Amino acid sequence: GNIHGMSLAILCGLGDKSLVQLWDEPLPVIDPKNIAIIGARDLDEGEKRNLREAGAMVMGMEQIDRYGMVTVLERAIERVSRDVDGIYLSLDLDALDPEHAPGVGTPVPAGLSQRETHLACELIAETGLLVGMDLVEVNPILDGQNRTAALAVEFALSALGRRIWGG
């Protein structure tokens, strides 16, 4: 699995005690039932097993294709926003189709479109619950004319509530 998936697993209490608990904070730091992974395409068997056993919600590209981004995001938001103070968004730019975001470490074809990703960020902004976010997997060395990094900024603005047209 990737380093991002590993850190998520650690926050869920999966792994060696020296990694999952730094002091004496209650475990897990994040309840896996409050995690939704959207647009998954290339999870290995171990990752799938861990996520299933932990009880995280995983919505792959096939669910987005079948039900549409709005339905998938509404289900995810409903799931992760129960009894919490806020939502944290981690946006992996390699979830996008390389056509839109070429500057990523591990480009995988048939990813999210630029429009779907903006819509997801806008739906999260509308909850009023966003408390933080990170944008990861941008590799400027593999990018063309800074396209992917510029796109990441646009997504951040959408998640923070910017709209092209009110309504």
mmCIF file with all atom_site columns, C-alpha atoms in Angstrom:
data_model
loop_
_atom_site.group_PDB
_atom_site.id
_atom_site.type_symbol
_atom_site.label_atom_id
_atom_site.label_alt_id
_atom_site.label_comp_id
_atom_site.label_asym_id
_atom_site.label_entity_id
_atom_site.label_seq_id
_atom_site.pdbx_PDB_ins_code
_atom_site.Cartn_x
_atom_site.Cartn_y
_atom_site.Cartn_z
_atom_site.occupancy
_atom_site.B_iso_or_equiv
_atom_site.pdbx_formal_charge
_atom_site.auth_seq_id
_atom_site.auth_comp_id
_atom_site.auth_asym_id
_atom_site.auth_atom_id
_atom_site.pdbx_PDB_model_num
ATOM 1   C CA . GLY A 1 1   ? 0.000   0.000  0.000   1.00 0.00 ? 1   GLY A CA 1
ATOM 2   C CA . ASN A 1 2   ? 0.989   3.650  -0.289  1.00 0.00 ? 2   ASN A CA 1
ATOM 3   C CA . ILE A 1 3   ? 2.326   5.801  2.523   1.00 0.00 ? 3   ILE A CA 1
ATOM 4   C CA . HIS A 1 4   ? -0.959  7.687  2.742   1.00 0.00 ? 4   HIS A CA 1
ATOM 5   C CA . GLY A 1 5   ? -2.941  4.488  3.275   1.00 0.00 ? 5   GLY A CA 1
ATOM 6   C CA . MET A 1 6   ? -0.414  3.445  5.884   1.00 0.00 ? 6   MET A CA 1
ATOM 7   C CA . SER A 1 7   ? -0.793  6.640  7.898   1.00 0.00 ? 7   SER A CA 1
ATOM 8   C CA . LEU A 1 8   ? -4.584  6.272  7.705   1.00 0.00 ? 8   LEU A CA 1
ATOM 9   C CA . ALA A 1 9   ? -4.280  2.708  9.018   1.00 0.00 ? 9   ALA A CA 1
ATOM 10  C CA . ILE A 1 10  ? -2.104  3.940  11.902  1.00 0.00 ? 10  ILE A CA 1
ATOM 11  C CA . LEU A 1 11  ? -4.689  6.614  12.834  1.00 0.00 ? 11  LEU A CA 1
ATOM 12  C CA . CYS A 1 12  ? -7.268  3.814  12.898  1.00 0.00 ? 12  CYS A CA 1
ATOM 13  C CA . GLY A 1 13  ? -5.161  1.898  15.409  1.00 0.00 ? 13  GLY A CA 1
ATOM 14  C CA . LEU A 1 14  ? -3.923  -0.736 12.966  1.00 0.00 ? 14  LEU A CA 1
ATOM 15  C CA . GLY A 1 15  ? -0.254  -1.587 13.311  1.00 0.00 ? 15  GLY A CA 1
ATOM 16  C CA . ASP A 1 16  ? 2.555   -1.677 15.843  1.00 0.00 ? 16  ASP A CA 1
ATOM 17  C CA . LYS A 1 17  ? 1.803   0.010  19.174  1.00 0.00 ? 17  LYS A CA 1
ATOM 18  C CA . SER A 1 18  ? 4.862   2.261  18.822  1.00 0.00 ? 18  SER A CA 1
ATOM 19  C CA . LEU A 1 19  ? 3.258   3.729  15.687  1.00 0.00 ? 19  LEU A CA 1
ATOM 20  C CA . VAL A 1 20  ? -0.409  3.840  16.663  1.00 0.00 ? 20  VAL A CA 1
ATOM 21  C CA . GLN A 1 21  ? 0.018   5.298  20.160  1.00 0.00 ? 21  GLN A CA 1
ATOM 22  C CA . LEU A 1 22  ? 2.509   8.053  20.921  1.00 0.00 ? 22  LEU A CA 1
ATOM 23  C CA . TRP A 1 23  ? 1.370   8.887  24.463  1.00 0.00 ? 23  TRP A CA 1
ATOM 24  C CA . ASP A 1 24  ? -1.668  7.528  26.220  1.00 0.00 ? 24  ASP A CA 1
ATOM 25  C CA . GLU A 1 25  ? -4.349  8.957  23.945  1.00 0.00 ? 25  GLU A CA 1
ATOM 26  C CA . PRO A 1 26  ? -7.445  6.770  23.518  1.00 0.00 ? 26  PRO A CA 1
ATOM 27  C CA . LEU A 1 27  ? -7.291  4.450  20.529  1.00 0.00 ? 27  LEU A CA 1
ATOM 28  C CA . PRO A 1 28  ? -8.119  4.582  17.746  1.00 0.00 ? 28  PRO A CA 1
ATOM 29  C CA . VAL A 1 29  ? -7.399  8.263  17.074  1.00 0.00 ? 29  VAL A CA 1
ATOM 30  C CA . ILE A 1 30  ? -9.955  8.073  14.243  1.00 0.00 ? 30  ILE A CA 1
ATOM 31  C CA . ASP A 1 31  ? -12.908 5.695  14.324  1.00 0.00 ? 31  ASP A CA 1
ATOM 32  C CA . PRO A 1 32  ? -12.735 3.787  11.010  1.00 0.00 ? 32  PRO A CA 1
ATOM 33  C CA . LYS A 1 33  ? -16.527 4.055  10.791  1.00 0.00 ? 33  LYS A CA 1
ATOM 34  C CA . ASN A 1 34  ? -15.985 7.805  10.285  1.00 0.00 ? 34  ASN A CA 1
ATOM 35  C CA . ILE A 1 35  ? -13.817 7.238  7.210   1.00 0.00 ? 35  ILE A CA 1
ATOM 36  C CA . ALA A 1 36  ? -15.076 7.278  3.647   1.00 0.00 ? 36  ALA A CA 1
ATOM 37  C CA . ILE A 1 37  ? -12.735 6.592  0.745   1.00 0.00 ? 37  ILE A CA 1
ATOM 38  C CA . ILE A 1 38  ? -14.152 7.840  -2.538  1.00 0.00 ? 38  ILE A CA 1
ATOM 39  C CA . GLY A 1 39  ? -12.933 6.874  -6.013  1.00 0.00 ? 39  GLY A CA 1
ATOM 40  C CA . ALA A 1 40  ? -10.741 3.929  -5.002  1.00 0.00 ? 40  ALA A CA 1
ATOM 41  C CA . ARG A 1 41  ? -9.263  2.095  -7.972  1.00 0.00 ? 41  ARG A CA 1
ATOM 42  C CA . ASP A 1 42  ? -6.167  0.107  -7.051  1.00 0.00 ? 42  ASP A CA 1
ATOM 43  C CA . LEU A 1 43  ? -6.348  -1.216 -3.501  1.00 0.00 ? 43  LEU A CA 1
ATOM 44  C CA . ASP A 1 44  ? -4.269  -4.317 -2.821  1.00 0.00 ? 44  ASP A CA 1
ATOM 45  C CA . GLU A 1 45  ? -5.781  -7.344 -1.069  1.00 0.00 ? 45  GLU A CA 1
ATOM 46  C CA . GLY A 1 46  ? -4.309  -6.422 2.331   1.00 0.00 ? 46  GLY A CA 1
ATOM 47  C CA . GLU A 1 47  ? -5.714  -2.879 2.131   1.00 0.00 ? 47  GLU A CA 1
ATOM 48  C CA . LYS A 1 48  ? -9.143  -4.218 1.125   1.00 0.00 ? 48  LYS A CA 1
ATOM 49  C CA . ARG A 1 49  ? -9.142  -6.682 4.031   1.00 0.00 ? 49  ARG A CA 1
ATOM 50  C CA . ASN A 1 50  ? -8.052  -4.026 6.571   1.00 0.00 ? 50  ASN A CA 1
ATOM 51  C CA . LEU A 1 51  ? -10.662 -1.524 5.385   1.00 0.00 ? 51  LEU A CA 1
ATOM 52  C CA . ARG A 1 52  ? -13.428 -4.157 5.395   1.00 0.00 ? 52  ARG A CA 1
ATOM 53  C CA . GLU A 1 53  ? -12.532 -5.423 8.869   1.00 0.00 ? 53  GLU A CA 1
ATOM 54  C CA . ALA A 1 54  ? -12.176 -1.886 10.249  1.00 0.00 ? 54  ALA A CA 1
ATOM 55  C CA . GLY A 1 55  ? -15.601 -0.872 8.925   1.00 0.00 ? 55  GLY A CA 1
ATOM 56  C CA . ALA A 1 56  ? -14.508 2.048  6.715   1.00 0.00 ? 56  ALA A CA 1
ATOM 57  C CA . MET A 1 57  ? -16.775 3.032  3.821   1.00 0.00 ? 57  MET A CA 1
ATOM 58  C CA . VAL A 1 58  ? -15.142 2.506  0.434   1.00 0.00 ? 58  VAL A CA 1
ATOM 59  C CA . MET A 1 59  ? -16.828 3.789  -2.720  1.00 0.00 ? 59  MET A CA 1
ATOM 60  C CA . GLY A 1 60  ? -14.893 2.843  -5.829  1.00 0.00 ? 60  GLY A CA 1
ATOM 61  C CA . MET A 1 61  ? -15.030 4.383  -9.281  1.00 0.00 ? 61  MET A CA 1
ATOM 62  C CA . GLU A 1 62  ? -17.716 1.859  -10.242 1.00 0.00 ? 62  GLU A CA 1
ATOM 63  C CA . GLN A 1 63  ? -20.098 3.326  -7.629  1.00 0.00 ? 63  GLN A CA 1
ATOM 64  C CA . ILE A 1 64  ? -19.404 6.858  -8.895  1.00 0.00 ? 64  ILE A CA 1
ATOM 65  C CA . ASP A 1 65  ? -20.065 5.700  -12.474 1.00 0.00 ? 65  ASP A CA 1
ATOM 66  C CA . ARG A 1 66  ? -23.245 3.913  -11.433 1.00 0.00 ? 66  ARG A CA 1
ATOM 67  C CA . TYR A 1 67  ? -24.827 6.398  -8.988  1.00 0.00 ? 67  TYR A CA 1
ATOM 68  C CA . GLY A 1 68  ? -23.055 9.682  -9.754  1.00 0.00 ? 68  GLY A CA 1
ATOM 69  C CA . MET A 1 69  ? -20.828 11.839 -7.576  1.00 0.00 ? 69  MET A CA 1
ATOM 70  C CA . VAL A 1 70  ? -23.689 13.632 -5.783  1.00 0.00 ? 70  VAL A CA 1
ATOM 71  C CA . THR A 1 71  ? -25.286 10.413 -4.501  1.00 0.00 ? 71  THR A CA 1
ATOM 72  C CA . VAL A 1 72  ? -21.939 8.879  -3.525  1.00 0.00 ? 72  VAL A CA 1
ATOM 73  C CA . LEU A 1 73  ? -20.793 12.035 -1.700  1.00 0.00 ? 73  LEU A CA 1
ATOM 74  C CA . GLU A 1 74  ? -24.134 12.490 0.070   1.00 0.00 ? 74  GLU A CA 1
ATOM 75  C CA . ARG A 1 75  ? -23.911 8.899  1.374   1.00 0.00 ? 75  ARG A CA 1
ATOM 76  C CA . ALA A 1 76  ? -20.306 9.439  2.468   1.00 0.00 ? 76  ALA A CA 1
ATOM 77  C CA . ILE A 1 77  ? -21.038 12.776 4.155   1.00 0.00 ? 77  ILE A CA 1
ATOM 78  C CA . GLU A 1 78  ? -24.039 11.317 5.961   1.00 0.00 ? 78  GLU A CA 1
ATOM 79  C CA . ARG A 1 79  ? -21.829 8.499  7.230   1.00 0.00 ? 79  ARG A CA 1
ATOM 80  C CA . VAL A 1 80  ? -18.787 10.519 8.343   1.00 0.00 ? 80  VAL A CA 1
ATOM 81  C CA . SER A 1 81  ? -20.606 13.516 9.828   1.00 0.00 ? 81  SER A CA 1
ATOM 82  C CA . ARG A 1 82  ? -22.516 11.630 12.554  1.00 0.00 ? 82  ARG A CA 1
ATOM 83  C CA . ASP A 1 83  ? -21.498 12.701 16.072  1.00 0.00 ? 83  ASP A CA 1
ATOM 84  C CA . VAL A 1 84  ? -18.380 14.571 14.936  1.00 0.00 ? 84  VAL A CA 1
ATOM 85  C CA . ASP A 1 85  ? -17.164 18.147 15.312  1.00 0.00 ? 85  ASP A CA 1
ATOM 86  C CA . GLY A 1 86  ? -16.008 18.393 11.721  1.00 0.00 ? 86  GLY A CA 1
ATOM 87  C CA . ILE A 1 87  ? -14.857 16.760 8.506   1.00 0.00 ? 87  ILE A CA 1
ATOM 88  C CA . TYR A 1 88  ? -11.236 16.475 7.390   1.00 0.00 ? 88  TYR A CA 1
ATOM 89  C CA . LEU A 1 89  ? -10.689 16.076 3.642   1.00 0.00 ? 89  LEU A CA 1
ATOM 90  C CA . SER A 1 90  ? -7.625  14.359 2.259   1.00 0.00 ? 90  SER A CA 1
ATOM 91  C CA . LEU A 1 91  ? -7.573  14.741 -1.515  1.00 0.00 ? 91  LEU A CA 1
ATOM 92  C CA . ASP A 1 92  ? -5.151  12.523 -3.426  1.00 0.00 ? 92  ASP A CA 1
ATOM 93  C CA . LEU A 1 93  ? -4.565  14.130 -6.816  1.00 0.00 ? 93  LEU A CA 1
ATOM 94  C CA . ASP A 1 94  ? -3.718  10.715 -8.261  1.00 0.00 ? 94  ASP A CA 1
ATOM 95  C CA . ALA A 1 95  ? -7.426  9.851  -7.884  1.00 0.00 ? 95  ALA A CA 1
ATOM 96  C CA . LEU A 1 96  ? -7.967  12.053 -10.919 1.00 0.00 ? 96  LEU A CA 1
ATOM 97  C CA . ASP A 1 97  ? -7.581  10.814 -14.431 1.00 0.00 ? 97  ASP A CA 1
ATOM 98  C CA . PRO A 1 98  ? -4.014  11.562 -15.615 1.00 0.00 ? 98  PRO A CA 1
ATOM 99  C CA . GLU A 1 99  ? -5.571  13.494 -18.515 1.00 0.00 ? 99  GLU A CA 1
ATOM 100 C CA . HIS A 1 100 ? -6.577  16.149 -15.950 1.00 0.00 ? 100 HIS A CA 1
ATOM 101 C CA . ALA A 1 101 ? -3.767  15.720 -13.401 1.00 0.00 ? 101 ALA A CA 1
ATOM 102 C CA . PRO A 1 102 ? -0.601  14.425 -15.070 1.00 0.00 ? 102 PRO A CA 1
ATOM 103 C CA . GLY A 1 103 ? 1.767   15.551 -12.290 1.00 0.00 ? 103 GLY A CA 1
ATOM 104 C CA . VAL A 1 104 ? 1.249   12.723 -9.805  1.00 0.00 ? 104 VAL A CA 1
ATOM 105 C CA . GLY A 1 105 ? 3.511   9.945  -8.554  1.00 0.00 ? 105 GLY A CA 1
ATOM 106 C CA . THR A 1 106 ? 1.308   7.019  -9.576  1.00 0.00 ? 106 THR A CA 1
ATOM 107 C CA . PRO A 1 107 ? -1.050  7.986  -12.429 1.00 0.00 ? 107 PRO A CA 1
ATOM 108 C CA . VAL A 1 108 ? -3.819  5.422  -12.994 1.00 0.00 ? 108 VAL A CA 1
ATOM 109 C CA . PRO A 1 109 ? -6.154  5.719  -15.987 1.00 0.00 ? 109 PRO A CA 1
ATOM 110 C CA . ALA A 1 110 ? -9.958  5.973  -15.657 1.00 0.00 ? 110 ALA A CA 1
ATOM 111 C CA . GLY A 1 111 ? -9.873  8.269  -12.630 1.00 0.00 ? 111 GLY A CA 1
ATOM 112 C CA . LEU A 1 112 ? -12.087 11.110 -11.487 1.00 0.00 ? 112 LEU A CA 1
ATOM 113 C CA . SER A 1 113 ? -12.729 13.999 -13.830 1.00 0.00 ? 113 SER A CA 1
ATOM 114 C CA . GLN A 1 114 ? -11.890 17.576 -12.951 1.00 0.00 ? 114 GLN A CA 1
ATOM 115 C CA . ARG A 1 115 ? -15.628 18.365 -12.796 1.00 0.00 ? 115 ARG A CA 1
ATOM 116 C CA . GLU A 1 116 ? -16.417 15.432 -10.485 1.00 0.00 ? 116 GLU A CA 1
ATOM 117 C CA . THR A 1 117 ? -13.631 16.456 -8.128  1.00 0.00 ? 117 THR A CA 1
ATOM 118 C CA . HIS A 1 118 ? -14.792 20.096 -8.029  1.00 0.00 ? 118 HIS A CA 1
ATOM 119 C CA . LEU A 1 119 ? -18.320 18.881 -7.321  1.00 0.00 ? 119 LEU A CA 1
ATOM 120 C CA . ALA A 1 120 ? -17.094 16.681 -4.465  1.00 0.00 ? 120 ALA A CA 1
ATOM 121 C CA . CYS A 1 121 ? -15.205 19.615 -2.941  1.00 0.00 ? 121 CYS A CA 1
ATOM 122 C CA . GLU A 1 122 ? -18.256 21.873 -3.317  1.00 0.00 ? 122 GLU A CA 1
ATOM 123 C CA . LEU A 1 123 ? -20.526 19.316 -1.634  1.00 0.00 ? 123 LEU A CA 1
ATOM 124 C CA . ILE A 1 124 ? -18.118 19.087 1.294   1.00 0.00 ? 124 ILE A CA 1
ATOM 125 C CA . ALA A 1 125 ? -17.980 22.900 1.542   1.00 0.00 ? 125 ALA A CA 1
ATOM 126 C CA . GLU A 1 126 ? -21.792 23.020 1.679   1.00 0.00 ? 126 GLU A CA 1
ATOM 127 C CA . THR A 1 127 ? -21.796 20.939 4.868   1.00 0.00 ? 127 THR A CA 1
ATOM 128 C CA . GLY A 1 128 ? -20.094 23.798 6.729   1.00 0.00 ? 128 GLY A CA 1
ATOM 129 C CA . LEU A 1 129 ? -18.169 21.089 8.613   1.00 0.00 ? 129 LEU A CA 1
ATOM 130 C CA . LEU A 1 130 ? -14.779 21.209 6.891   1.00 0.00 ? 130 LEU A CA 1
ATOM 131 C CA . VAL A 1 131 ? -12.114 21.751 9.565   1.00 0.00 ? 131 VAL A CA 1
ATOM 132 C CA . GLY A 1 132 ? -9.023  20.924 7.520   1.00 0.00 ? 132 GLY A CA 1
ATOM 133 C CA . MET A 1 133 ? -7.741  19.336 4.374   1.00 0.00 ? 133 MET A CA 1
ATOM 134 C CA . ASP A 1 134 ? -4.639  18.150 2.644   1.00 0.00 ? 134 ASP A CA 1
ATOM 135 C CA . LEU A 1 135 ? -3.876  17.793 -1.039  1.00 0.00 ? 135 LEU A CA 1
ATOM 136 C CA . VAL A 1 136 ? -1.318  15.102 -1.716  1.00 0.00 ? 136 VAL A CA 1
ATOM 137 C CA . GLU A 1 137 ? 0.424   13.191 -4.488  1.00 0.00 ? 137 GLU A CA 1
ATOM 138 C CA . VAL A 1 138 ? 1.349   16.277 -6.537  1.00 0.00 ? 138 VAL A CA 1
ATOM 139 C CA . ASN A 1 139 ? 4.729   15.758 -8.185  1.00 0.00 ? 139 ASN A CA 1
ATOM 140 C CA . PRO A 1 140 ? 5.904   18.945 -9.936  1.00 0.00 ? 140 PRO A CA 1
ATOM 141 C CA . ILE A 1 141 ? 8.713   17.056 -11.715 1.00 0.00 ? 141 ILE A CA 1
ATOM 142 C CA . LEU A 1 142 ? 6.126   14.971 -13.612 1.00 0.00 ? 142 LEU A CA 1
ATOM 143 C CA . ASP A 1 143 ? 3.735   17.890 -14.162 1.00 0.00 ? 143 ASP A CA 1
ATOM 144 C CA . GLY A 1 144 ? 3.339   19.942 -17.320 1.00 0.00 ? 144 GLY A CA 1
ATOM 145 C CA . GLN A 1 145 ? 3.318   23.745 -16.883 1.00 0.00 ? 145 GLN A CA 1
ATOM 146 C CA . ASN A 1 146 ? 2.282   23.324 -13.232 1.00 0.00 ? 146 ASN A CA 1
ATOM 147 C CA . ARG A 1 147 ? -1.191  22.109 -14.297 1.00 0.00 ? 147 ARG A CA 1
ATOM 148 C CA . THR A 1 148 ? -1.700  19.642 -11.448 1.00 0.00 ? 148 THR A CA 1
ATOM 149 C CA . ALA A 1 149 ? -0.544  22.019 -8.729  1.00 0.00 ? 149 ALA A CA 1
ATOM 150 C CA . ALA A 1 150 ? -2.791  24.798 -10.116 1.00 0.00 ? 150 ALA A CA 1
ATOM 151 C CA . LEU A 1 151 ? -5.699  22.339 -10.149 1.00 0.00 ? 151 LEU A CA 1
ATOM 152 C CA . ALA A 1 152 ? -4.991  21.422 -6.507  1.00 0.00 ? 152 ALA A CA 1
ATOM 153 C CA . VAL A 1 153 ? -5.339  25.115 -5.590  1.00 0.00 ? 153 VAL A CA 1
ATOM 154 C CA . GLU A 1 154 ? -8.673  25.292 -7.461  1.00 0.00 ? 154 GLU A CA 1
ATOM 155 C CA . PHE A 1 155 ? -9.954  22.249 -5.539  1.00 0.00 ? 155 PHE A CA 1
ATOM 156 C CA . ALA A 1 156 ? -8.896  23.810 -2.231  1.00 0.00 ? 156 ALA A CA 1
ATOM 157 C CA . LEU A 1 157 ? -10.835 26.961 -3.120  1.00 0.00 ? 157 LEU A CA 1
ATOM 158 C CA . SER A 1 158 ? -13.924 24.886 -3.994  1.00 0.00 ? 158 SER A CA 1
ATOM 159 C CA . ALA A 1 159 ? -13.690 22.986 -0.697  1.00 0.00 ? 159 ALA A CA 1
ATOM 160 C CA . LEU A 1 160 ? -13.447 26.321 1.123   1.00 0.00 ? 160 LEU A CA 1
ATOM 161 C CA . GLY A 1 161 ? -16.661 27.517 -0.497  1.00 0.00 ? 161 GLY A CA 1
ATOM 162 C CA . ARG A 1 162 ? -15.731 29.348 -3.683  1.00 0.00 ? 162 ARG A CA 1
ATOM 163 C CA . ARG A 1 163 ? -18.343 28.979 -6.436  1.00 0.00 ? 163 ARG A CA 1
ATOM 164 C CA . ILE A 1 164 ? -18.107 29.790 -10.121 1.00 0.00 ? 164 ILE A CA 1
ATOM 165 C CA . TRP A 1 165 ? -21.787 30.760 -10.162 1.00 0.00 ? 165 TRP A CA 1
ATOM 166 C CA . GLY A 1 166 ? -24.083 31.110 -7.161  1.00 0.00 ? 166 GLY A CA 1
ATOM 167 C CA . GLY A 1 167 ? -27.214 29.034 -6.923  1.00 0.00 ? 167 GLY A CA 1
#
